[in-house]
Each structure stands twice: as structure tokens, then as C-alpha cells.
Short mmCIF file of C-alpha atoms in Angstrom, two decimals:
data_model
loop_
_atom_site.label_atom_id
_atom_site.label_comp_id
_atom_site.label_asym_id
_atom_site.label_seq_id
_atom_site.Cartn_x
_atom_site.Cartn_y
_atom_site.Cartn_z
CA MET A 1278 80.82 116.00 130.35
CA ALA A 1279 77.91 115.72 128.23
CA VAL A 1280 78.73 112.52 126.66
CA ASP A 1281 80.36 110.34 128.54
CA ILE A 1282 84.73 109.99 127.84
CA ILE A 1283 86.93 107.62 129.37
CA GLY A 1284 90.44 105.82 128.81
CA ARG A 1285 93.97 107.50 130.78
CA SER A 1286 95.72 106.52 127.44
CA ALA A 1287 95.94 108.36 124.62
CA SER A 1288 94.63 104.83 122.22
CA GLU A 1289 91.61 104.46 125.41
CA ILE A 1290 90.97 107.81 125.00
CA ALA A 1291 90.63 107.51 120.93
CA ALA A 1292 89.31 104.39 121.15
CA SER A 1293 86.00 106.27 123.60
CA LEU A 1294 85.27 108.79 121.21
CA ARG A 1295 85.21 107.18 118.33
CA GLU A 1296 82.85 104.64 120.06
CA ARG A 1297 80.91 107.65 120.82
CA ILE A 1298 81.14 109.51 116.83
CA GLU A 1299 80.26 105.83 115.71
CA ARG A 1300 76.72 105.67 118.22
CA GLY A 1301 76.01 108.81 116.90
CA HIS A 1302 76.32 110.19 120.23
CA LEU A 1303 78.37 112.42 118.02
CA GLN A 1304 76.76 113.99 114.90
CA ALA A 1305 78.74 115.79 112.66
CA GLY A 1306 80.21 119.28 113.49
CA ASP A 1307 80.24 118.71 117.25
CA ALA A 1308 83.25 119.87 119.00
CA LEU A 1309 84.75 118.10 120.87
CA PRO A 1310 86.12 119.34 124.42
CA PRO A 1311 88.56 121.97 125.08
CA VAL A 1312 91.70 120.11 125.57
CA ARG A 1313 92.04 121.27 128.39
CA ALA A 1314 88.73 120.03 130.62
CA LEU A 1315 89.08 116.62 128.86
CA ALA A 1316 92.48 116.69 130.31
CA THR A 1317 91.25 117.64 134.37
CA GLU A 1318 88.20 116.08 134.13
CA LEU A 1319 89.71 112.65 133.23
CA GLY A 1320 93.23 113.52 135.68
CA VAL A 1321 95.55 112.71 132.80
CA ASN A 1322 98.02 115.25 130.48
CA ARG A 1323 97.43 117.52 128.24
CA ASN A 1324 99.45 116.35 125.94
CA THR A 1325 97.83 112.59 125.97
CA VAL A 1326 94.91 114.49 124.96
CA VAL A 1327 96.27 115.96 122.28
CA ALA A 1328 97.46 112.63 120.86
CA ALA A 1329 93.75 111.50 121.09
CA TYR A 1330 92.51 113.77 119.08
CA ARG A 1331 95.88 113.48 116.21
CA LEU A 1332 95.13 110.10 116.15
CA LEU A 1333 90.87 110.83 115.59
CA ALA A 1334 92.12 112.95 112.65
CA GLN A 1335 94.21 110.10 110.85
CA ALA A 1336 91.68 108.07 111.63
CA GLY A 1337 89.07 111.09 109.43
CA LEU A 1338 87.08 110.87 112.16
CA VAL A 1339 87.66 114.06 113.67
CA VAL A 1340 89.20 117.92 111.98
CA ALA A 1341 91.03 120.25 113.54
CA ARG A 1342 89.88 124.01 113.21
CA GLY A 1343 92.03 126.11 114.92
CA ARG A 1344 90.50 128.24 117.59
CA GLY A 1345 87.06 126.56 116.08
CA GLY A 1346 88.66 123.58 117.86
CA THR A 1347 88.10 120.35 116.84
CA ARG A 1348 84.92 119.03 115.66
CA VAL A 1349 83.60 115.50 114.21
CA ALA A 1350 83.86 115.25 110.74
CA GLY A 1351 81.01 114.91 108.01
CA HIS A 1352 80.53 112.04 105.93
CA ALA A 1353 82.16 113.34 102.62
CA PRO A 1354 83.96 110.63 101.48
CA VAL A 1355 87.79 110.68 100.67
CA ALA A 1356 88.99 112.31 97.12
CA GLN A 1357 88.59 110.25 94.11
CA GLU A 1358 90.53 110.07 91.36
CA GLY A 1359 88.90 110.95 87.67
CA TYR A 1360 87.31 113.58 85.95
CA ALA A 1361 84.78 116.18 88.09
CA ALA A 1362 81.50 115.75 87.48
CA GLY A 1363 79.28 118.85 86.13
CA THR A 1364 82.08 121.21 85.08
CA VAL A 1365 82.73 123.23 81.96
CA LEU A 1366 85.77 123.57 82.86
CA ARG A 1367 88.92 122.43 81.01
CA ASP A 1368 89.88 119.59 83.97
CA VAL A 1369 93.41 119.11 84.18
CA GLY A 1370 93.35 116.76 87.92
CA THR A 1371 91.94 113.92 86.51
CA GLY A 1372 95.19 111.41 87.22
CA ASN A 1373 93.90 109.70 83.94
CA PRO A 1374 95.72 108.09 81.41
CA ASP A 1375 94.53 109.67 78.04
CA PRO A 1376 92.70 107.45 76.80
CA ALA A 1377 93.99 107.46 72.96
CA LEU A 1378 97.17 105.29 74.39
CA ILE A 1379 95.14 102.47 75.62
CA PRO A 1380 94.85 99.29 73.67
CA ASP A 1381 92.31 98.26 72.03
CA PRO A 1382 91.89 94.51 73.51
CA ALA A 1383 89.18 94.27 70.96
CA ALA A 1384 91.09 91.49 69.15
CA ALA A 1385 92.78 89.53 72.29
CA LEU A 1386 89.24 89.44 72.98
CA ALA A 1387 87.84 87.97 70.53
CA ARG A 1388 90.27 84.66 71.56
CA SER A 1389 89.39 84.71 74.86
CA GLY A 1390 89.24 80.74 75.53
CA ARG A 1391 86.43 78.27 76.88
CA PRO A 1392 84.19 78.95 79.61
CA VAL A 1393 86.00 78.32 83.24
CA LEU A 1394 83.17 77.16 85.93
CA TYR A 1395 83.19 76.77 89.94
CA GLY A 1396 85.86 75.00 91.48
CA GLU A 1397 88.30 75.37 88.79
CA PRO A 1398 91.54 78.13 89.79
CA VAL A 1399 91.57 81.35 89.84
CA VAL A 1400 94.66 81.69 88.45
CA ASP A 1401 94.68 81.89 84.79
CA PRO A 1402 97.91 79.41 84.49
CA GLY A 1403 99.20 81.44 81.33
CA LEU A 1404 99.08 84.75 83.35
CA GLU A 1405 100.34 83.57 86.33
CA ALA A 1406 103.58 81.71 84.51
CA TRP A 1407 103.98 85.12 83.14
CA ALA A 1408 103.34 87.16 86.60
CA ARG A 1409 105.87 84.99 88.32
CA GLU A 1410 108.56 86.60 85.84
CA TRP A 1411 107.05 89.86 85.78
CA MET A 1412 106.88 90.44 89.50
CA ALA A 1413 110.06 88.69 91.16
CA GLU A 1414 112.68 91.17 90.38
CA GLY A 1415 113.67 92.33 93.89
CA LEU A 1416 111.39 89.95 95.61
CA PRO A 1417 113.16 87.87 98.51
CA SER A 1418 114.37 84.39 97.22
CA GLY A 1419 112.30 81.63 96.10
CA ALA A 1420 109.73 81.50 93.70
CA PRO A 1421 106.83 83.87 94.73
CA ARG A 1422 102.90 83.40 94.82
CA ILE A 1423 100.66 84.85 92.96
CA THR A 1424 97.20 86.30 93.42
CA VAL A 1425 95.19 88.26 91.27
CA THR A 1426 92.86 90.56 92.44
CA SER A 1427 89.93 92.95 90.90
CA GLY A 1428 92.94 95.47 91.30
CA ALA A 1429 95.01 97.95 93.61
CA SER A 1430 92.60 99.14 95.28
CA ASP A 1431 90.86 95.69 95.83
CA ALA A 1432 94.54 94.07 96.61
CA ILE A 1433 95.12 96.68 99.46
CA GLU A 1434 91.65 96.47 101.06
CA ARG A 1435 92.26 92.43 101.53
CA LEU A 1436 95.71 91.94 102.02
CA LEU A 1437 94.87 94.70 104.95
CA ALA A 1438 92.09 92.78 105.60
CA GLN A 1439 93.61 89.59 106.07
CA ALA A 1440 96.52 90.76 108.11
CA LEU A 1441 94.97 93.82 110.36
CA GLN A 1442 92.14 94.03 112.99
CA ARG A 1443 90.48 97.37 113.02
CA GLU A 1444 91.93 100.13 114.34
CA ASP A 1445 95.26 98.77 113.88
CA ALA A 1446 97.65 100.78 112.53
CA VAL A 1447 98.87 101.49 109.17
CA ALA A 1448 101.63 103.27 107.56
CA LEU A 1449 101.29 105.41 104.86
CA GLU A 1450 103.26 107.97 102.33
CA ASP A 1451 102.06 111.84 102.75
CA PRO A 1452 101.17 113.20 101.18
CA CYS A 1453 99.58 110.27 100.16
CA PHE A 1454 97.98 108.39 97.02
CA LEU A 1455 94.11 109.09 97.26
CA SER A 1456 92.81 105.80 96.58
CA ALA A 1457 95.09 104.39 99.83
CA LEU A 1458 94.15 106.68 101.81
CA HIS A 1459 90.33 105.87 101.05
CA THR A 1460 91.06 101.82 101.75
CA VAL A 1461 92.95 102.69 104.52
CA ARG A 1462 89.86 104.86 106.03
CA GLN A 1463 86.42 102.57 105.04
CA GLY A 1464 88.31 99.76 106.70
CA GLY A 1465 88.47 101.42 110.02
CA TYR A 1466 92.20 101.58 110.63
CA ARG A 1467 94.48 104.06 111.66
CA ALA A 1468 96.79 105.73 109.33
CA VAL A 1469 100.33 106.94 110.87
CA PRO A 1470 101.40 108.88 108.26
CA VAL A 1471 105.94 108.85 106.78
CA ALA A 1472 106.72 111.86 105.12
CA VAL A 1473 108.60 111.87 100.91
CA ASP A 1474 110.68 113.94 99.59
CA ALA A 1475 112.44 113.93 96.74
CA GLU A 1476 113.56 110.52 97.43
CA GLY A 1477 110.19 108.99 98.35
CA MET A 1478 109.47 107.60 101.45
CA THR A 1479 111.93 109.28 104.91
CA VAL A 1480 113.82 106.94 106.30
CA ASP A 1481 113.22 109.55 109.99
CA GLY A 1482 109.30 108.98 109.06
CA LEU A 1483 109.40 105.14 108.98
CA ARG A 1484 110.70 104.29 111.45
CA ALA A 1485 108.65 106.56 113.75
CA ALA A 1486 105.75 104.81 112.11
CA LEU A 1487 107.60 102.12 113.28
CA ALA A 1488 107.97 103.47 116.86
CA ASP A 1489 104.52 104.13 116.68
CA GLY A 1490 103.58 100.37 115.94
CA VAL A 1491 101.53 99.69 112.75
CA ARG A 1492 101.80 96.18 111.32
CA ALA A 1493 101.72 97.87 108.06
CA VAL A 1494 103.33 99.90 105.56
CA ILE A 1495 102.15 100.23 102.02
CA CYS A 1496 104.67 102.50 99.91
CA THR A 1497 105.32 102.93 96.20
CA PRO A 1498 108.93 103.07 95.18
CA ARG A 1499 108.44 104.74 91.88
CA ALA A 1500 106.26 107.24 90.07
CA HIS A 1501 104.40 108.37 93.91
CA ASN A 1502 100.87 110.05 93.05
CA PRO A 1503 101.40 112.40 93.66
CA THR A 1504 104.44 113.84 94.14
CA GLY A 1505 106.34 111.73 91.63
CA ALA A 1506 109.16 110.97 93.03
CA SER A 1507 110.81 107.17 93.17
CA LEU A 1508 112.85 105.68 95.28
CA THR A 1509 116.78 105.82 94.96
CA ALA A 1510 119.24 102.26 95.47
CA GLU A 1511 120.29 104.10 98.48
CA ARG A 1512 117.01 104.53 100.16
CA ALA A 1513 116.12 101.39 99.08
CA ALA A 1514 118.78 99.65 101.01
CA GLN A 1515 118.06 102.57 104.09
CA LEU A 1516 114.26 101.72 104.47
CA ARG A 1517 114.89 97.74 104.41
CA ALA A 1518 117.33 98.08 106.96
CA VAL A 1519 114.80 99.67 108.87
CA LEU A 1520 112.46 96.74 108.36
CA ALA A 1521 114.85 94.27 108.70
CA ASP A 1522 113.45 94.92 112.69
CA HIS A 1523 110.69 94.21 112.46
CA PRO A 1524 109.95 91.27 109.72
CA TYR A 1525 107.10 90.10 110.47
CA VAL A 1526 104.92 93.59 109.54
CA LEU A 1527 103.13 93.39 106.03
CA VAL A 1528 105.07 95.51 103.79
CA ILE A 1529 102.49 96.66 100.30
CA GLU A 1530 104.76 97.40 97.53
CA ASP A 1531 102.37 98.85 95.57
CA ASP A 1532 104.45 99.57 92.25
CA HIS A 1533 101.70 100.86 90.15
CA PHE A 1534 103.47 103.03 87.27
CA SER A 1535 105.20 99.51 86.39
CA LEU A 1536 105.93 99.02 82.45
CA LEU A 1537 105.40 103.23 81.94
CA SER A 1538 108.25 103.57 84.42
CA ARG A 1539 111.31 105.36 83.13
CA ALA A 1540 112.98 105.04 86.99
CA PRO A 1541 114.36 101.78 88.23
CA LEU A 1542 112.92 99.58 90.38
CA HIS A 1543 114.20 99.56 94.26
CA SER A 1544 112.33 97.61 96.72
CA VAL A 1545 111.40 97.86 99.96
CA ILE A 1546 111.18 94.32 100.38
CA GLY A 1547 113.77 92.29 102.44
CA GLU A 1548 115.62 88.62 101.74
CA THR A 1549 114.19 88.69 105.55
CA GLN A 1550 110.72 90.13 105.02
CA GLN A 1551 108.19 87.80 106.58
CA ARG A 1552 105.38 89.35 105.29
CA TRP A 1553 105.22 90.96 102.06
CA ALA A 1554 103.30 91.54 98.86
CA ARG A 1555 103.64 94.05 95.47
CA ILE A 1556 101.34 94.71 93.56
CA ARG A 1557 101.24 95.82 89.93
CA SER A 1558 97.94 97.07 88.65
CA VAL A 1559 97.44 97.06 84.92
CA SER A 1560 95.15 100.70 85.13
CA LYS A 1561 97.62 102.79 83.75
CA PHE A 1562 99.18 101.13 80.79
CA LEU A 1563 96.05 99.13 79.53
CA GLY A 1564 93.03 101.52 81.06
CA PRO A 1565 91.23 101.54 84.46
CA ASP A 1566 88.20 99.48 83.45
CA MET A 1567 90.55 96.50 83.05
CA CYS A 1568 90.26 96.57 87.13
CA LEU A 1569 92.90 93.73 87.32
CA ALA A 1570 96.41 93.99 89.67
CA VAL A 1571 98.80 90.82 89.88
CA VAL A 1572 99.37 90.45 93.60
CA ALA A 1573 103.31 88.23 94.47
CA SER A 1574 103.58 87.67 98.24
CA ASP A 1575 105.10 85.41 100.89
CA VAL A 1576 103.53 81.98 100.75
CA GLU A 1577 101.91 83.03 103.47
CA THR A 1578 100.58 86.37 103.28
CA ALA A 1579 99.01 84.29 99.81
CA GLU A 1580 97.75 81.80 101.40
CA ARG A 1581 95.34 84.31 103.51
CA LEU A 1582 94.53 86.71 100.35
CA ALA A 1583 93.08 82.82 98.45
CA LEU A 1584 91.12 82.61 100.97
CA ARG A 1585 89.45 85.94 100.15
CA LEU A 1586 89.24 84.93 96.59
CA THR A 1587 87.39 81.96 95.76
CA PRO A 1588 86.45 80.91 93.20
CA GLY A 1589 82.68 81.47 91.81
CA THR A 1590 82.06 84.57 94.14
CA THR A 1591 84.84 86.94 94.12
CA TRP A 1592 87.07 85.63 91.88
CA VAL A 1593 88.69 87.26 88.64
CA SER A 1594 86.93 86.87 85.32
CA HIS A 1595 89.08 84.43 83.37
CA ILE A 1596 88.11 87.02 80.71
CA LEU A 1597 90.47 90.49 81.89
CA GLN A 1598 92.96 87.64 82.79
CA ARG A 1599 93.30 86.36 79.23
CA LEU A 1600 92.71 89.55 77.97
CA THR A 1601 95.99 90.89 80.50
CA LEU A 1602 97.97 88.36 79.25
CA ALA A 1603 97.54 88.77 75.87
CA LEU A 1604 97.53 92.10 75.61
CA VAL A 1605 101.32 92.19 77.47
CA THR A 1606 102.59 89.54 75.23
CA ASP A 1607 102.27 90.98 72.00
CA PRO A 1608 104.56 92.77 70.92
CA GLU A 1609 102.71 95.39 69.09
CA VAL A 1610 101.19 96.11 72.45
CA ARG A 1611 104.19 96.40 74.30
CA ALA A 1612 105.58 98.72 71.24
CA GLY A 1613 102.67 100.61 72.16
CA ILE A 1614 102.95 100.52 75.77
CA ASP A 1615 106.42 102.05 75.43
CA ARG A 1616 105.27 104.90 73.29
CA ALA A 1617 103.60 105.90 76.13
CA ALA A 1618 105.33 106.01 78.56
CA ALA A 1619 107.31 108.19 76.35
CA HIS A 1620 104.78 110.69 75.70
CA TYR A 1621 103.12 110.78 78.98
CA ALA A 1622 107.62 111.56 80.17
CA ARG A 1623 108.58 114.08 77.28
CA ARG A 1624 104.32 116.86 78.08
CA ASN A 1625 105.93 116.27 81.06
CA ASP A 1626 109.35 117.57 80.76
CA ALA A 1627 107.58 119.73 78.09
CA PHE A 1628 105.52 121.47 80.45
CA ALA A 1629 107.72 121.85 83.72
CA ALA A 1630 110.09 123.78 81.03
CA ALA A 1631 107.61 125.88 80.24
CA LEU A 1632 106.48 127.41 84.04
CA THR A 1633 110.09 127.14 84.74
CA ALA A 1634 110.56 129.40 82.39
CA ARG A 1635 107.92 131.47 83.25
CA GLY A 1636 109.40 131.88 86.85
CA LEU A 1637 107.75 128.72 88.75
CA PRO A 1638 110.59 126.49 88.37
CA LEU A 1639 109.75 122.26 88.68
CA VAL A 1640 111.70 119.16 89.39
CA VAL A 1641 109.53 116.15 87.34
CA GLY A 1642 109.07 112.88 88.28
CA ASP A 1643 107.69 110.22 87.56
CA GLY A 1644 103.82 109.07 86.63
CA LEU A 1645 101.43 110.78 85.10
CA ASN A 1646 101.03 113.55 86.65
CA LEU A 1647 103.27 116.84 88.31
CA TRP A 1648 103.13 117.97 91.86
CA VAL A 1649 104.16 122.02 91.35
CA PRO A 1650 104.74 124.10 93.73
CA LEU A 1651 102.93 127.65 95.02
CA PRO A 1652 104.58 130.71 96.03
CA ALA A 1653 100.60 131.77 96.58
CA PRO A 1654 98.08 129.74 99.19
CA ALA A 1655 97.27 126.82 96.47
CA ALA A 1656 93.65 127.18 97.35
CA GLN A 1657 93.47 130.50 95.64
CA VAL A 1658 95.21 129.91 92.78
CA ARG A 1659 92.84 127.19 92.43
CA GLU A 1660 89.87 129.92 91.97
CA ASP A 1661 91.75 132.45 90.25
CA LEU A 1662 92.82 129.33 87.87
CA MET A 1663 88.62 128.35 87.50
CA ARG A 1664 87.89 131.56 86.41
CA ARG A 1665 90.24 131.51 83.91
CA GLY A 1666 88.62 128.34 82.59
CA TRP A 1667 90.64 125.21 83.93
CA LEU A 1668 89.62 123.16 86.68
CA VAL A 1669 93.04 122.26 88.65
CA ARG A 1670 93.15 119.33 92.53
CA ASP A 1671 95.10 121.97 94.57
CA GLY A 1672 97.43 119.71 97.33
CA ASP A 1673 95.47 119.97 100.34
CA HIS A 1674 93.34 116.47 99.56
CA PHE A 1675 96.90 114.14 99.52
CA PHE A 1676 98.30 115.41 102.61
CA LEU A 1677 97.11 113.27 106.49
CA SER A 1678 98.40 115.50 108.16
CA PRO A 1679 97.50 119.81 108.20
CA GLU A 1680 100.49 120.86 109.57
CA ALA A 1681 102.58 118.56 106.89
CA ALA A 1682 101.04 120.44 103.82
CA GLY A 1683 102.08 122.84 102.03
CA ASP A 1684 100.51 124.75 99.16
CA TYR A 1685 100.87 122.72 95.13
CA LEU A 1686 99.41 121.60 92.18
CA ARG A 1687 98.58 118.44 91.22
CA LEU A 1688 98.44 118.75 87.43
CA THR A 1689 97.45 115.96 84.15
CA VAL A 1690 99.02 117.69 81.66
CA HIS A 1691 100.25 114.99 79.03
CA GLN A 1692 96.83 115.69 77.13
CA LEU A 1693 97.27 118.73 76.50
CA ASP A 1694 99.31 119.95 72.67
CA ASP A 1695 101.51 122.89 72.67
CA ALA A 1696 98.66 125.73 72.11
CA GLU A 1697 96.89 124.55 75.36
CA ALA A 1698 100.44 123.76 78.06
CA ALA A 1699 101.54 127.70 76.82
CA SER A 1700 97.62 128.79 78.23
CA LEU A 1701 98.06 127.10 80.89
CA ALA A 1702 100.84 127.94 81.74
CA ASP A 1703 100.50 131.22 81.48
CA ASP A 1704 97.80 131.69 83.41
CA LEU A 1705 99.26 129.91 86.15
CA ALA A 1706 101.99 131.90 86.11
CA SER A 1707 99.78 135.90 86.24
CA ALA A 1708 97.63 133.41 88.49
CA VAL A 1709 100.68 133.51 90.92
CA THR A 1710 101.92 136.97 90.42
CA ALA A 1711 98.64 138.36 91.30
CA LEU A 1712 98.54 136.43 94.80
CA ARG A 1713 102.20 136.75 95.90
CA PRO A 1714 103.24 139.63 98.23
CA SER A 1715 103.34 143.11 97.30
CA ALA A 1716 106.08 145.96 97.17
CA ARG A 1717 104.57 146.46 100.76
CA GLY A 1718 104.32 143.44 102.12
CA GLY A 1719 101.10 142.41 101.86
CA ARG A 1720 99.52 140.38 99.70
CA ILE A 1721 96.79 140.83 96.83
CA GLU A 1722 93.88 138.72 96.68
CA GLY A 1723 93.25 136.97 93.98
#
């Protein structure tokens, strides 16, 4: 074998290959040995090698190419939210809030207060008092500990780092929020997919992930990105029951849409859960550039997290903390957030109705985006829409498991006016029609 690979179990074989990839003995594009050949070489069952390759694929280190075999992945980063650079197309795949609905911070900034010096508490006392009440809904009894981080992704990264080691397994929703997937892969953890349906994270999926040995679970209780699914009360109770048998697994609840959500919060964090954290970022309603999230957690998790947020080096600016507090306690700002929530819901509902009227039925979830199922290949629909002047994001970026991927678009349409929305709906319907199977059973290529 050109590159020595050792191991008897799937995890040992995967670890051996990971080491050779990281040391540069295997380069991007290099083919891994055929499954049958490697199984014979190591004296193991073929399924053991298949499982090892699956672990590497979940970690983003290799890609399966069918008859082309399994090859070492390139170093292209995980797709990120935001506007695409250098395009003249109308971008409706951004995931951004409407800048016109982000409150102006100027007046509140002028009241940001005195300077804060080294050694002072890392969390502003006023924000902490307000956040403790804001975050407490549905959490285990007793006042939660409050920590402030530089956004939700920063919170997830720090929470995983204080609890896990490299190559530990983390359960992620599939399809998955891009930032969470990026954070897990960059941290060297193993992503274990948990399917999502109309009621959120599935019970069977979570049970299987726990059986696979995950040490952390990241769950979106409402406005799941990209699907818009929110946990029902029944589903949340079922998930809590499963997690009750695993009290020391770290449960991270990312309630990113919080003040904008039109769905009630049903938590997966049960009374007996020992390691847990709920994250609420302000980016969707106060703007991504605020870079601030509040974390409520159990005492031990909070104390470990605090060690990674030392005064003067890795704390979150008290100016941002005070600005956040001033905005979220301002009645006019809160009224504006309510108007923004209504706007996002109204525009998404209207676009869904437009697509449904054109033969593309769409059930609207919660959140900024729409998750549009397609009766035609999403990549080809995306290409057709580019020729019509639209830049959209297809669903492949969001799936951890290639076998679970379907044909979807994730659209951000709330900034389109009525005429623009109608035009996009027309173009999308036309693109799908052109790619549907023909009357003789073939596929018309766009």
C-alpha cells in the first residue's frame, strides 16, 4: 500500500487516514484505496472500511464520487452566509436581515457610559440582569448563569472547546446551519447527522446519534435554518426523554431567531440535564455587525466558558453590551423588532402563495428564509435562474449526508417588492417546467 494505513475498527482506520491527510502524505484529490482492497489488506470486514470512509466524509476530509471512488477533499471552506462577491445578479440567497429594519444605534451609543478597565467583570451587570430573565424560559430550575460571547458561532466554538477533544462526535441537524457545520469541522470534531422533519430534529435521528457516541448535541428549537422547522411541544418532550438517559452530553440550544420568531419556544433541555447551554444572538434583529450573543448555561459549563473569556483579552466589548441593553429595553426599538417580525412573515407567506399558485406548493416555516422543494435538479434550476438574472442558493451546501440530500433552494425574498417577487416566482416556475421529465419519460436539459 503506497500510504500505510492501520487499524481494526472504523474509528482507528479513520484516525490513521486523518493523520496521513494532515501530514500531507495524502493530498487533495488523491484517491483512497478501494474499499474491498483496503478491507483485504487490513483483514477487516468491508463494512468497517465503509464506516471509516463515512466518518472522514462527515468530518469534511474526503468526498465520495461514485465510480470515481473516495478522494481527499480540497481545502475549500464551508459555504457561508451573506452576499456573494463580484456578481451582477440579483442575490436572493444571502440569509441576511433587511438593513432597513435594523434599528439605528446612534442615540443609544451616545449613552454607552464610562470606560471599562482590565480586571472588571466581563459581563455588564445591567445586561446580565436583563438576560437572566430573558433566557430563563423552559430551562432547568434555578437561575441560569449568563455569559456573553462574540456571536452564536463564537459561543458554539467555545462551548465545544471547553467540553470536547479533537475527533469527538457532535450531533448536528441535517440539513444544517452553515456556521455550525463550519465550526464543528474547523474544530476537528466529527459531525454526526440527525435528520430534520417538519417538527424539527427527529427522535430516531437523535437516538442513533447518541448510540454513535456523540458528546454534544446542537439543536435549533425554532426557525431552523435552512428548513424553517420549529419543534412542537410533543417533539420537544420526546427529545427530552431521549436525552434524559444521557445527562452528561452537552446540549446546545441555538435559539437564533428569538425575538423575531412567530413560533413558541419548546426546549429540549430537560430538568435532569447536567450540561447544557442556550444561545441567543442579537444578529437577526439588531444586525450581524453587533457580534454579540447571550449564553445561559449550567454552573459548570458557565465556569468553564468563563475561563475562555478573560478580562482584557477575550471579553466582549462593554460598549457592545451596553448598546445591546439600551436597544432591547427601548420600547420604540422593541416595537420596530415586532414590525420586522411581521414583515418577514408576511413577505415569506406572500411568496409561498405565489409559488403555490404556479404549481410549486410550499409550506412556510419560520425564519428569514424559505426552503423550497423542487421537482427538478436543484443545480440545474440554479443555473437556469442565473441565466435569468437571479443568484440563488441550492440546498446541497446544507446537507451533511449526501445520501440525505434532496433538491431544494433556500431563498431570501423578504427584500423583494411585489413585482420583483412575481418575476422571481415566474422565472422559478419556468425553470422547473423546462427541467421536468418530458411526456416520453426523458428529461429536458436546461
